mmCIF file of C-alpha atoms and ligand atoms in Angstrom:
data_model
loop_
_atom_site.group_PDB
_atom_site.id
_atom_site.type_symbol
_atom_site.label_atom_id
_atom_site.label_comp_id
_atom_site.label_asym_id
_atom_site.label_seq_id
_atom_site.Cartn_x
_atom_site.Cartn_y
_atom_site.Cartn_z
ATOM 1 C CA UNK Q 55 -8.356 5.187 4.279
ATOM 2 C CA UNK Q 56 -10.812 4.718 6.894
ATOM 3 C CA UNK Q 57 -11.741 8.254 6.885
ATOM 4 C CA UNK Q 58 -11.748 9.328 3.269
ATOM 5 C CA UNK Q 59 -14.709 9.670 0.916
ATOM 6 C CA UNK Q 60 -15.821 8.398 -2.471
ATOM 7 C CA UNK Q 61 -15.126 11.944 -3.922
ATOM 8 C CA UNK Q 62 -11.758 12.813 -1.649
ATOM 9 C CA UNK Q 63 -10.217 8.975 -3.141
ATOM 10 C CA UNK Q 64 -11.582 9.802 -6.651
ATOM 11 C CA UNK Q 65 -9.785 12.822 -6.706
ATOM 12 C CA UNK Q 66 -6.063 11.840 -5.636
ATOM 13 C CA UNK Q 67 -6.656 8.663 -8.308
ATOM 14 C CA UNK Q 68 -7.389 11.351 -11.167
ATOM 15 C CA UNK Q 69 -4.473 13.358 -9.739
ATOM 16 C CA UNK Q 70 -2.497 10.727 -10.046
ATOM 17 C CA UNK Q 71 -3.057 10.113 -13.815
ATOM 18 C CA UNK Q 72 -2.125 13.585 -14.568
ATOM 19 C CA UNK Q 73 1.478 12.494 -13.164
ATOM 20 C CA UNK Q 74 1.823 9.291 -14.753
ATOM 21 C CA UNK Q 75 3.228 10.390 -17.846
ATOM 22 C CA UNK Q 76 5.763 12.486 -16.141
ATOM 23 C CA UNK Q 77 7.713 9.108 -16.181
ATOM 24 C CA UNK Q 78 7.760 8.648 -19.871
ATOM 25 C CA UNK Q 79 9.411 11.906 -20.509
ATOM 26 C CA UNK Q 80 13.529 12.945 -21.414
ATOM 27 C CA UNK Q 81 13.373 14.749 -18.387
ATOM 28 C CA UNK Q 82 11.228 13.489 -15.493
ATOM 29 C CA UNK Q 83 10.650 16.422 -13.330
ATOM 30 C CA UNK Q 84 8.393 19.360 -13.244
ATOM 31 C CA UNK Q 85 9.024 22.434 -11.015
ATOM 32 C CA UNK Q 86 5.699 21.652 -8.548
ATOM 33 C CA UNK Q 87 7.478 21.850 -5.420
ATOM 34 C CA UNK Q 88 10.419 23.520 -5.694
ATOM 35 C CA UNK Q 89 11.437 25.570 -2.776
ATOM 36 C CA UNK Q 90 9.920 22.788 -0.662
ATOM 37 C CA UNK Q 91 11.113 20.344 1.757
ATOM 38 C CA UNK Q 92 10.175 16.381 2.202
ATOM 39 C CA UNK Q 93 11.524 14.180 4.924
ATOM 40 C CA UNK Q 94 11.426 10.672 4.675
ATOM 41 C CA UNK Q 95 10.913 9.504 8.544
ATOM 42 C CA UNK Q 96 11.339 5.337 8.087
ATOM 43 C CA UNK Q 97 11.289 3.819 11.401
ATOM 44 C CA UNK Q 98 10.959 0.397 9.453
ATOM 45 C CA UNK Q 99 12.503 -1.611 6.433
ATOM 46 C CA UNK Q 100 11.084 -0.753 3.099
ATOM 47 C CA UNK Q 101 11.922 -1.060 -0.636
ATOM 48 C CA UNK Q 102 9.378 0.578 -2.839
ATOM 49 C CA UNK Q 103 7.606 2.557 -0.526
ATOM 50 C CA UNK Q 104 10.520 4.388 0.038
ATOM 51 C CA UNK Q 105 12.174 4.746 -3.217
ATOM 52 C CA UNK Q 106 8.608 5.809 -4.783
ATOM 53 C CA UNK Q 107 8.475 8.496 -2.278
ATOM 54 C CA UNK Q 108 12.036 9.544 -2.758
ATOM 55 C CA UNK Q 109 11.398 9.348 -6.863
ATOM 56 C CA UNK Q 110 8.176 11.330 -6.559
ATOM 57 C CA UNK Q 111 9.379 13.917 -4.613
ATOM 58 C CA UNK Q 112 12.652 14.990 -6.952
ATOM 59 C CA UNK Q 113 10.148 14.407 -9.419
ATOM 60 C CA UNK Q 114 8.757 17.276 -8.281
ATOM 61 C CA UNK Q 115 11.447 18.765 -7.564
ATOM 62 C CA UNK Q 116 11.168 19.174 -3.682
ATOM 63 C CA UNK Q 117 13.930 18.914 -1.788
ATOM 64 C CA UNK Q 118 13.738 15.110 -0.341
ATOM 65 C CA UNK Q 119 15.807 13.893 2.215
ATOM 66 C CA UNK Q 120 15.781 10.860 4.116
ATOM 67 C CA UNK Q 121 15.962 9.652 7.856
ATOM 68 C CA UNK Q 122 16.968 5.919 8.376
ATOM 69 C CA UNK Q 123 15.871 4.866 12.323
ATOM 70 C CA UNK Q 124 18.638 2.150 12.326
ATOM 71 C CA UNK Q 125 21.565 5.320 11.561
ATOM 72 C CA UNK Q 126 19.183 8.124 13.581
ATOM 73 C CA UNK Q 127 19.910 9.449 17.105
ATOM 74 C CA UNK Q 128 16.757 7.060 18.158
ATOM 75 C CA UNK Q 129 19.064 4.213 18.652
ATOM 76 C CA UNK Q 130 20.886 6.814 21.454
ATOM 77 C CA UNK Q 131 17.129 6.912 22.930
ATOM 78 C CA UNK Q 132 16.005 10.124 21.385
ATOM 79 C CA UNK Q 133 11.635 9.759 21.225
ATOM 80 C CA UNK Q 134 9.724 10.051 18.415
ATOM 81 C CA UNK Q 135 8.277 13.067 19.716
ATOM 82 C CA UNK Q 136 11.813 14.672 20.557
ATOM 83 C CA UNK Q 137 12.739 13.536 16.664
ATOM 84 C CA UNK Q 138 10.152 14.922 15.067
ATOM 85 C CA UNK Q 139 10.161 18.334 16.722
ATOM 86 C CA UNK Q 140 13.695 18.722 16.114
ATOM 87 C CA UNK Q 141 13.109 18.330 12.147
ATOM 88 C CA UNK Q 142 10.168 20.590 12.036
ATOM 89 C CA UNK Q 143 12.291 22.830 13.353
ATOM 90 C CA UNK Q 144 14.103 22.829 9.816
ATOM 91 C CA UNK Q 145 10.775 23.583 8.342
ATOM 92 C CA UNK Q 146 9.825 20.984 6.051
ATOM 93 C CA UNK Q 147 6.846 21.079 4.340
ATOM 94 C CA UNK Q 148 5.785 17.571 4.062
ATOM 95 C CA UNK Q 149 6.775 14.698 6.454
ATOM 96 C CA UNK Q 150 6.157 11.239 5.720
ATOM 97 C CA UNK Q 151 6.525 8.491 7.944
ATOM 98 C CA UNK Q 152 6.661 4.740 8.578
ATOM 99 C CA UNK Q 153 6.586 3.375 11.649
ATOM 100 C CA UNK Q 154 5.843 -0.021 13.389
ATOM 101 C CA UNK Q 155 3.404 1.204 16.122
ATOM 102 C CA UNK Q 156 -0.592 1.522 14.817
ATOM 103 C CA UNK Q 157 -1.383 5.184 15.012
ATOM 104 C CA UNK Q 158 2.396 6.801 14.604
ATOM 105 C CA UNK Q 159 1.410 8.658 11.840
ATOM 106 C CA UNK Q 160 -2.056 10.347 13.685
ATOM 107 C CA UNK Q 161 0.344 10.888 16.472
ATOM 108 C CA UNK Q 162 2.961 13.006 14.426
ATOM 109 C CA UNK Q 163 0.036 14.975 12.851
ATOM 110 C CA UNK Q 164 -1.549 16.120 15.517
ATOM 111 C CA UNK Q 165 1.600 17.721 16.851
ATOM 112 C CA UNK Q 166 3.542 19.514 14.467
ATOM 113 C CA UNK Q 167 2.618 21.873 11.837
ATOM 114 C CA UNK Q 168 4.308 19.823 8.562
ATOM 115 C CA UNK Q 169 1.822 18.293 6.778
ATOM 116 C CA UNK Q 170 2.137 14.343 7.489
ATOM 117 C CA UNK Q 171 1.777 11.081 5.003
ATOM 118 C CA UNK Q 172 1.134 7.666 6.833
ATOM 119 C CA UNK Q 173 3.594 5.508 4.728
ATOM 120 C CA UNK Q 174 2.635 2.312 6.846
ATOM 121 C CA UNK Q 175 1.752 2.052 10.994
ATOM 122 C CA UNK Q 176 2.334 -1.293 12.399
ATOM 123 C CA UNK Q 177 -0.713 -3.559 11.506
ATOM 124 C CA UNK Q 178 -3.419 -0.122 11.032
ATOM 125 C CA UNK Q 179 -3.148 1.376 7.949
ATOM 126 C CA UNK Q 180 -0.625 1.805 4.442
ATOM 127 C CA UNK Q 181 -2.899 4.331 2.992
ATOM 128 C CA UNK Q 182 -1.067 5.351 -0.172
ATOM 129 C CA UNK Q 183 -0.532 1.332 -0.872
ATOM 130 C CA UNK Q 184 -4.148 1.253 -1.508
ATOM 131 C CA UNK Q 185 -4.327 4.324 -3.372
ATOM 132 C CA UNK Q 186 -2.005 2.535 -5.896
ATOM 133 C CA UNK Q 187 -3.819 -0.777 -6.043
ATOM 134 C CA UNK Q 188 -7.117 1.070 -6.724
ATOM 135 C CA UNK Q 189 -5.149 3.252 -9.122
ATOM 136 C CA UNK Q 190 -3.613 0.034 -10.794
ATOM 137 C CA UNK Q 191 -7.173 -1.799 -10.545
ATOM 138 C CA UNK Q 192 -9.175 1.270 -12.311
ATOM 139 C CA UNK Q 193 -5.780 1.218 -15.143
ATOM 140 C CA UNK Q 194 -6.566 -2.767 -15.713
ATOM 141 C CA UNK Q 195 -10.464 -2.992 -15.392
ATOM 142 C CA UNK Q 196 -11.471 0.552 -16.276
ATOM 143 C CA UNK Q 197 -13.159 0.718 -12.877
ATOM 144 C CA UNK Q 198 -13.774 0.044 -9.343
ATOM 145 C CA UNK Q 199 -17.188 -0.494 -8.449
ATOM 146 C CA UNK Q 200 -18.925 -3.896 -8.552
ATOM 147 C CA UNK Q 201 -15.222 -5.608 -9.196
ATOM 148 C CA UNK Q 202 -14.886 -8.876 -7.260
ATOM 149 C CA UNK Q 203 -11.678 -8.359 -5.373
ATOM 150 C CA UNK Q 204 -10.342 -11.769 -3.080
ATOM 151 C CA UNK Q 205 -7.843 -10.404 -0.494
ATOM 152 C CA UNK Q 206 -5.704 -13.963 0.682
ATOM 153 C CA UNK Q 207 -3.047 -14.171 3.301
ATOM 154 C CA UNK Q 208 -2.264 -12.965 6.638
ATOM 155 C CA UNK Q 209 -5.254 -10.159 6.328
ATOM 156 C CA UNK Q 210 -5.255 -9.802 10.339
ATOM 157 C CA UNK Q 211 -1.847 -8.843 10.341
ATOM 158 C CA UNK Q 212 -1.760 -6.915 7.179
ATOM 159 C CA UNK Q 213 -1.934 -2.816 7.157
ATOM 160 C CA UNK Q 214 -2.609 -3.040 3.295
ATOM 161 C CA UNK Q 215 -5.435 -5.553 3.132
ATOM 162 C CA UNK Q 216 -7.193 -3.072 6.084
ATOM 163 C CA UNK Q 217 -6.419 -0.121 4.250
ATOM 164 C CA UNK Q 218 -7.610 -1.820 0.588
ATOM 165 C CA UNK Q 219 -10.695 -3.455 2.789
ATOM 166 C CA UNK Q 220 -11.947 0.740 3.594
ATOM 167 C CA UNK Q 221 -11.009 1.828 0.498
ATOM 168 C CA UNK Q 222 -12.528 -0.973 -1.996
ATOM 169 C CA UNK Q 223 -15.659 -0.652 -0.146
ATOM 170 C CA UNK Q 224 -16.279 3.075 -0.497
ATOM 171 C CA UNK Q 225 -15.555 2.312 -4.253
ATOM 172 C CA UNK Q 226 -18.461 -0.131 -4.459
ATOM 173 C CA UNK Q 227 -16.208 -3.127 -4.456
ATOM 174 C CA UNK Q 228 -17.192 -6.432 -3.753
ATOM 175 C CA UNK Q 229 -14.578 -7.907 -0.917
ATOM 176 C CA UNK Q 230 -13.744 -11.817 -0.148
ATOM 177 C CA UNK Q 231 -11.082 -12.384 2.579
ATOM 178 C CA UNK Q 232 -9.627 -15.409 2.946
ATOM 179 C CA UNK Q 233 -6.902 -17.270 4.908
ATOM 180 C CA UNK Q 234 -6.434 -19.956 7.860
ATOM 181 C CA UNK Q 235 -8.659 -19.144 11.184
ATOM 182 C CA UNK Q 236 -5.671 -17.416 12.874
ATOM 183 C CA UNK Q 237 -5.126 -14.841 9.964
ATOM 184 C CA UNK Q 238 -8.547 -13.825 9.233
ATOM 185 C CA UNK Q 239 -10.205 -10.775 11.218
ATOM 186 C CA UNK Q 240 -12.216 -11.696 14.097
ATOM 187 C CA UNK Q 241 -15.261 -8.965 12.778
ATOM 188 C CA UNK Q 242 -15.303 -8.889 9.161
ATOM 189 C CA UNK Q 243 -18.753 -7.707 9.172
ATOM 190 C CA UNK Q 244 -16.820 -3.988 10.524
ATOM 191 C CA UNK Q 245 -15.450 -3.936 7.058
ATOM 192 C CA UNK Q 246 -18.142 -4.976 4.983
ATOM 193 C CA UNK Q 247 -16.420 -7.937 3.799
ATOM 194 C CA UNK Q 248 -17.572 -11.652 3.168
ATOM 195 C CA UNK Q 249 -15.184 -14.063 5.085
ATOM 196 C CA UNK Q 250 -13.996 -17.422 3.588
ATOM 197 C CA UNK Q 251 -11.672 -19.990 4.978
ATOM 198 C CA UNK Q 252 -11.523 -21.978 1.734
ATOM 199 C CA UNK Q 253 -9.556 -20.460 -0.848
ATOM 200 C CA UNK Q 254 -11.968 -21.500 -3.706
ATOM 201 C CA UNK Q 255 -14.760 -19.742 -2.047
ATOM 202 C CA UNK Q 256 -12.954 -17.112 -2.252
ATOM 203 C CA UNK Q 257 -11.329 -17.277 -5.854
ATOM 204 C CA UNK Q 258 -14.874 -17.936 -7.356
ATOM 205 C CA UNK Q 259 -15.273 -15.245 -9.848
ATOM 206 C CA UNK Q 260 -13.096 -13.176 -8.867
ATOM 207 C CA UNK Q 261 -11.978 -10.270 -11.159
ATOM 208 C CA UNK Q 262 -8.907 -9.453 -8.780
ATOM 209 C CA UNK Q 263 -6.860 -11.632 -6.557
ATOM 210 C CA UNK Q 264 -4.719 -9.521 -4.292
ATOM 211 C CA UNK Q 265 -2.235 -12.240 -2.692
ATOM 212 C CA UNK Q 266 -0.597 -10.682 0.653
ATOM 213 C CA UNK Q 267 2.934 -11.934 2.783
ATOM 214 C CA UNK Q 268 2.758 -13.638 6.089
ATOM 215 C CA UNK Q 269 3.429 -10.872 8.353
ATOM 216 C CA UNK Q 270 5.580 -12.837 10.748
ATOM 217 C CA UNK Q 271 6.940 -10.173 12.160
ATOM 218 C CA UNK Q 272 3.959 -8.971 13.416
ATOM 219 C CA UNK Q 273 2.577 -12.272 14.806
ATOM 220 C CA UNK Q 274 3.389 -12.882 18.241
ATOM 221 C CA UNK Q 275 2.897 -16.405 18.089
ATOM 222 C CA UNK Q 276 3.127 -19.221 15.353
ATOM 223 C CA UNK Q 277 0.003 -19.519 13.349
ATOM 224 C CA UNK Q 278 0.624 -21.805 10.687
ATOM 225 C CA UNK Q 279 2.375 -25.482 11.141
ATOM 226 C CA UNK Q 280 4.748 -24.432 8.051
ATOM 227 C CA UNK Q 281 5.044 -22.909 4.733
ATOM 228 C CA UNK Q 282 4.763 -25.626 2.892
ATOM 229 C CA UNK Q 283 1.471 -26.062 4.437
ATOM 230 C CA UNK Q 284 0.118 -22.620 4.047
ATOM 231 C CA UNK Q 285 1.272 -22.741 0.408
ATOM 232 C CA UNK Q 286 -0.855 -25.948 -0.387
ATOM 233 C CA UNK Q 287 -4.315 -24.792 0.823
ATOM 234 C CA UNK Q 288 -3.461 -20.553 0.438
ATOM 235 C CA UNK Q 289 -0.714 -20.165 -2.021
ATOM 236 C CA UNK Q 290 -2.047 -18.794 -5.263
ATOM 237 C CA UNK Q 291 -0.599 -21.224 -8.126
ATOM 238 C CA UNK Q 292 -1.805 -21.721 -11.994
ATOM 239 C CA UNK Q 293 -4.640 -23.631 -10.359
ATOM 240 C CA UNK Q 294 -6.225 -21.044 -8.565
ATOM 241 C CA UNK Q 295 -6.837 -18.902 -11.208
ATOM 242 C CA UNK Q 296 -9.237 -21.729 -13.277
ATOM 243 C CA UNK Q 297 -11.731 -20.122 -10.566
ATOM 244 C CA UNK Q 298 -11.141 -16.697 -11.316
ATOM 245 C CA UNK Q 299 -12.685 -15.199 -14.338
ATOM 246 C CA UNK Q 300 -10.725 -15.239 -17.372
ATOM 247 C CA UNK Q 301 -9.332 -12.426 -17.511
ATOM 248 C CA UNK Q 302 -8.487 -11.591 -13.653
ATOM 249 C CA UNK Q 303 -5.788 -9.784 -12.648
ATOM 250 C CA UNK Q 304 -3.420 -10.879 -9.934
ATOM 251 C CA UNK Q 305 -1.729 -8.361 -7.618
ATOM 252 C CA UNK Q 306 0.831 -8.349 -4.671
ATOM 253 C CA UNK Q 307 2.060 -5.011 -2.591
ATOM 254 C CA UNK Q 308 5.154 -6.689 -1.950
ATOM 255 C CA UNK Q 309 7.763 -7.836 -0.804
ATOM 256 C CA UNK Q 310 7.054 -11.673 -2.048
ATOM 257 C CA UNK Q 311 7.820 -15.008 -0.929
ATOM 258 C CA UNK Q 312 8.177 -16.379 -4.075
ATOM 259 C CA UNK Q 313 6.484 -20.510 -3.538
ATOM 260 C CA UNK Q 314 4.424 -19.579 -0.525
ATOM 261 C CA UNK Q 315 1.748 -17.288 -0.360
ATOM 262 C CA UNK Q 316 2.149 -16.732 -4.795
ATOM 263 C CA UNK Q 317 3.955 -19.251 -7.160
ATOM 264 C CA UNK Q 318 6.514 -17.706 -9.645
ATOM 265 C CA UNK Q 319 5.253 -18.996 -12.530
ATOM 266 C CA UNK Q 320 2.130 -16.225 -11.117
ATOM 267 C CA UNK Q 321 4.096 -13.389 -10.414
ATOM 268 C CA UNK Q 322 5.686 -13.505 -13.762
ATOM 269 C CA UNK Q 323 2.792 -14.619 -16.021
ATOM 270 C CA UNK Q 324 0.533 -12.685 -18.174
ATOM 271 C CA UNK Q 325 -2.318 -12.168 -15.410
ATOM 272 C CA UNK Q 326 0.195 -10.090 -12.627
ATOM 273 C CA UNK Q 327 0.324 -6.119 -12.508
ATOM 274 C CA UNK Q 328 2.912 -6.312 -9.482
ATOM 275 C CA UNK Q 329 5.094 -4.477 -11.557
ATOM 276 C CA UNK Q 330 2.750 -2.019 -12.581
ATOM 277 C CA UNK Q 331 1.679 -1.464 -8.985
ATOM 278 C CA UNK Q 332 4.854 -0.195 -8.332
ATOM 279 C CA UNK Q 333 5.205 1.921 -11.597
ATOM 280 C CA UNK Q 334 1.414 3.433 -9.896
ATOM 281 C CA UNK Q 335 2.983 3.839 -6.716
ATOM 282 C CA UNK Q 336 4.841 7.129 -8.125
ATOM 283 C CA UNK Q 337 2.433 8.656 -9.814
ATOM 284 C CA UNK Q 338 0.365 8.044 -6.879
ATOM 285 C CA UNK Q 339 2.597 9.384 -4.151
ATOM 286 C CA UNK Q 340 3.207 12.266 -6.522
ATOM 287 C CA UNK Q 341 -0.386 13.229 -6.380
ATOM 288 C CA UNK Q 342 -0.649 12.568 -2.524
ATOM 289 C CA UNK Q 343 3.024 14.928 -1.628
ATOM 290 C CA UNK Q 344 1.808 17.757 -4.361
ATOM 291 C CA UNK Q 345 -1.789 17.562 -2.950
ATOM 292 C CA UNK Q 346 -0.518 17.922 0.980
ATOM 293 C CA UNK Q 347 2.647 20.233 0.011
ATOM 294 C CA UNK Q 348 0.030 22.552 -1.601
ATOM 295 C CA UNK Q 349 2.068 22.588 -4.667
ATOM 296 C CA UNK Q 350 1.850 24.692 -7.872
ATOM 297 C CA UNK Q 351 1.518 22.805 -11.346
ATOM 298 C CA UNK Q 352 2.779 23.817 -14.325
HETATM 299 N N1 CP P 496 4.390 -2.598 -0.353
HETATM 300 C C1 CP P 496 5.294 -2.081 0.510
HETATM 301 O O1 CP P 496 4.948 -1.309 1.419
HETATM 302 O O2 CP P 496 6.572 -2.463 0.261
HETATM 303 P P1 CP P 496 7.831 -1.954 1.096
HETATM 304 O O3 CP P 496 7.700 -2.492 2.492
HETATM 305 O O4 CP P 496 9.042 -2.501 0.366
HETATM 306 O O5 CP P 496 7.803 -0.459 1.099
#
């Protein structure tokens, strides 16, 4: 997200809305990519990231097929390198690939001729995750610019609060980051963002609260005494939201940790679009596959 414009993220969001209503028809497919080949590369667990792209892309009806590290011939020591060359040599058009190291996805481009989709890279970037949310955002609030987004959670460790930090920013959004000392970005001015460590700080006014998971995968070493604690000062509960205004909106890329870093009574009240983050997330990766495929529209 780093590198994309006002005008260049403006246009796969309007994109986008041309496909949402694909999912309210009989028949949910249009003939945009057929003839044209998508591989799923997914060096890492995922839920809807990889069911949206498998959805979008027989949604338009490209061949999809998916590649599962944990079944692939990686496990017999085959590189990344050696795997991708030897399924661009079935000529897909579009690869699209998560992986766990920062920069996979650059890598991939640079050397083969499929076009490539960064579906996640370790703790760098989930690009298409923050397409959605600003998709979902612009849905709820009728627009980006000058919205008061507070990012809260693990943001150090998290691809999609980086990605939504670049992307909310070169919308005109305002940005509030908050979390304990060991989850909060050590330069926060290199994302234009205002830094809190208390969660009300953070809360105050805000017309989105984007609540993320503790990456503890990706943290080498503990940085929290517990969840219990983590949920009383950064969990987002009923309570939080008296700070907010009124009518703020309360998102979550998923997956959730229901009682930690969100309360259920949140995630399944009237103020959450989690599940219409995910309905985005098609519509979205439809625009972002048809875009790169160089697809045809009827
Ligand atoms: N938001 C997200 O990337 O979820 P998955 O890991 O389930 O794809």
């Amino acid at each position: 997200m780093a590198a994309l414009t006002r005008e260049e993220i403006n246009f796969f969001l309007d994109s986008a809305e041309g496909f949402l209503e694909i999912a309210k028809r009989p028949v949910k497919k249009v003939p945009a990519l057929r003839g044209k080949t998508v591989v799923n590369l997914f060096f890492e667990p995922s839920t809807r990231t990889r069911v949206s792209f498998e959805i979008a892309q027989k949604r338009l009806s490209a061949d999809a097929v998916n590649f599962t590290a944990s079944s692939s011939s990686t496990k017999k020591g085959e590189t990344l390198l050696d795997t991708v060359k030897n399924i661009e040599a079935m000529a897909p058009t579009v690869l699209v690939i998560r992986h766990g190291a920062a920069g996979a996805a650059h890598f991939v481009a640079a050397r083969t001729s499929a076009a490539v989709v960064n579906a996640g890279d370790g703790r760098h970037e989930h690009p298409t995750q923050a397409l959605l949310d600003l998709f979902t955002m612009r849905k709820q609030k009728g627009r980006i610019e000058g919205l008061k987004v507070a990012i809260i959670g693990d943001i150090a460790n998290s691809r999609v609060a980086r990605s939504n930090m670049h992307a909310l920013r070169t919308m005109g959004a305002e940005v509030s980051i908050c979390g304990p000392g060991t989850m909060l970005p050590p330069h926060p001015e290199v994302f234009g963002v205002k830094s809190c460590n208390r969660l009300a700080d953070a809360l105050d006014g805000a017309d989105v609260v984007m609540a993320l998971r503790i990456q503890k995968e990706r943290q080498g070493v503990a940085t929290l005494p517990s969840d219990r604690e983590y949920a009383t000062f950064y969990g987002i509960g009923p309570r939080s939201l008296e700070l907010t205004k009124p009518d703020c909106i309360v998102m979550h890329p998923g997956p959730i940790n229901r009682g930690v870093e969100i309360s259920s009574e949140i995630v399944d009240g009237p103020r959450s679009v989690i599940l219409q983050q995910v309905e985005s997330g098609v519509a979205v990766r439809m625009a972002v596959v048809y875009i790169l495929a160089g697809g045809d529209r009827e």
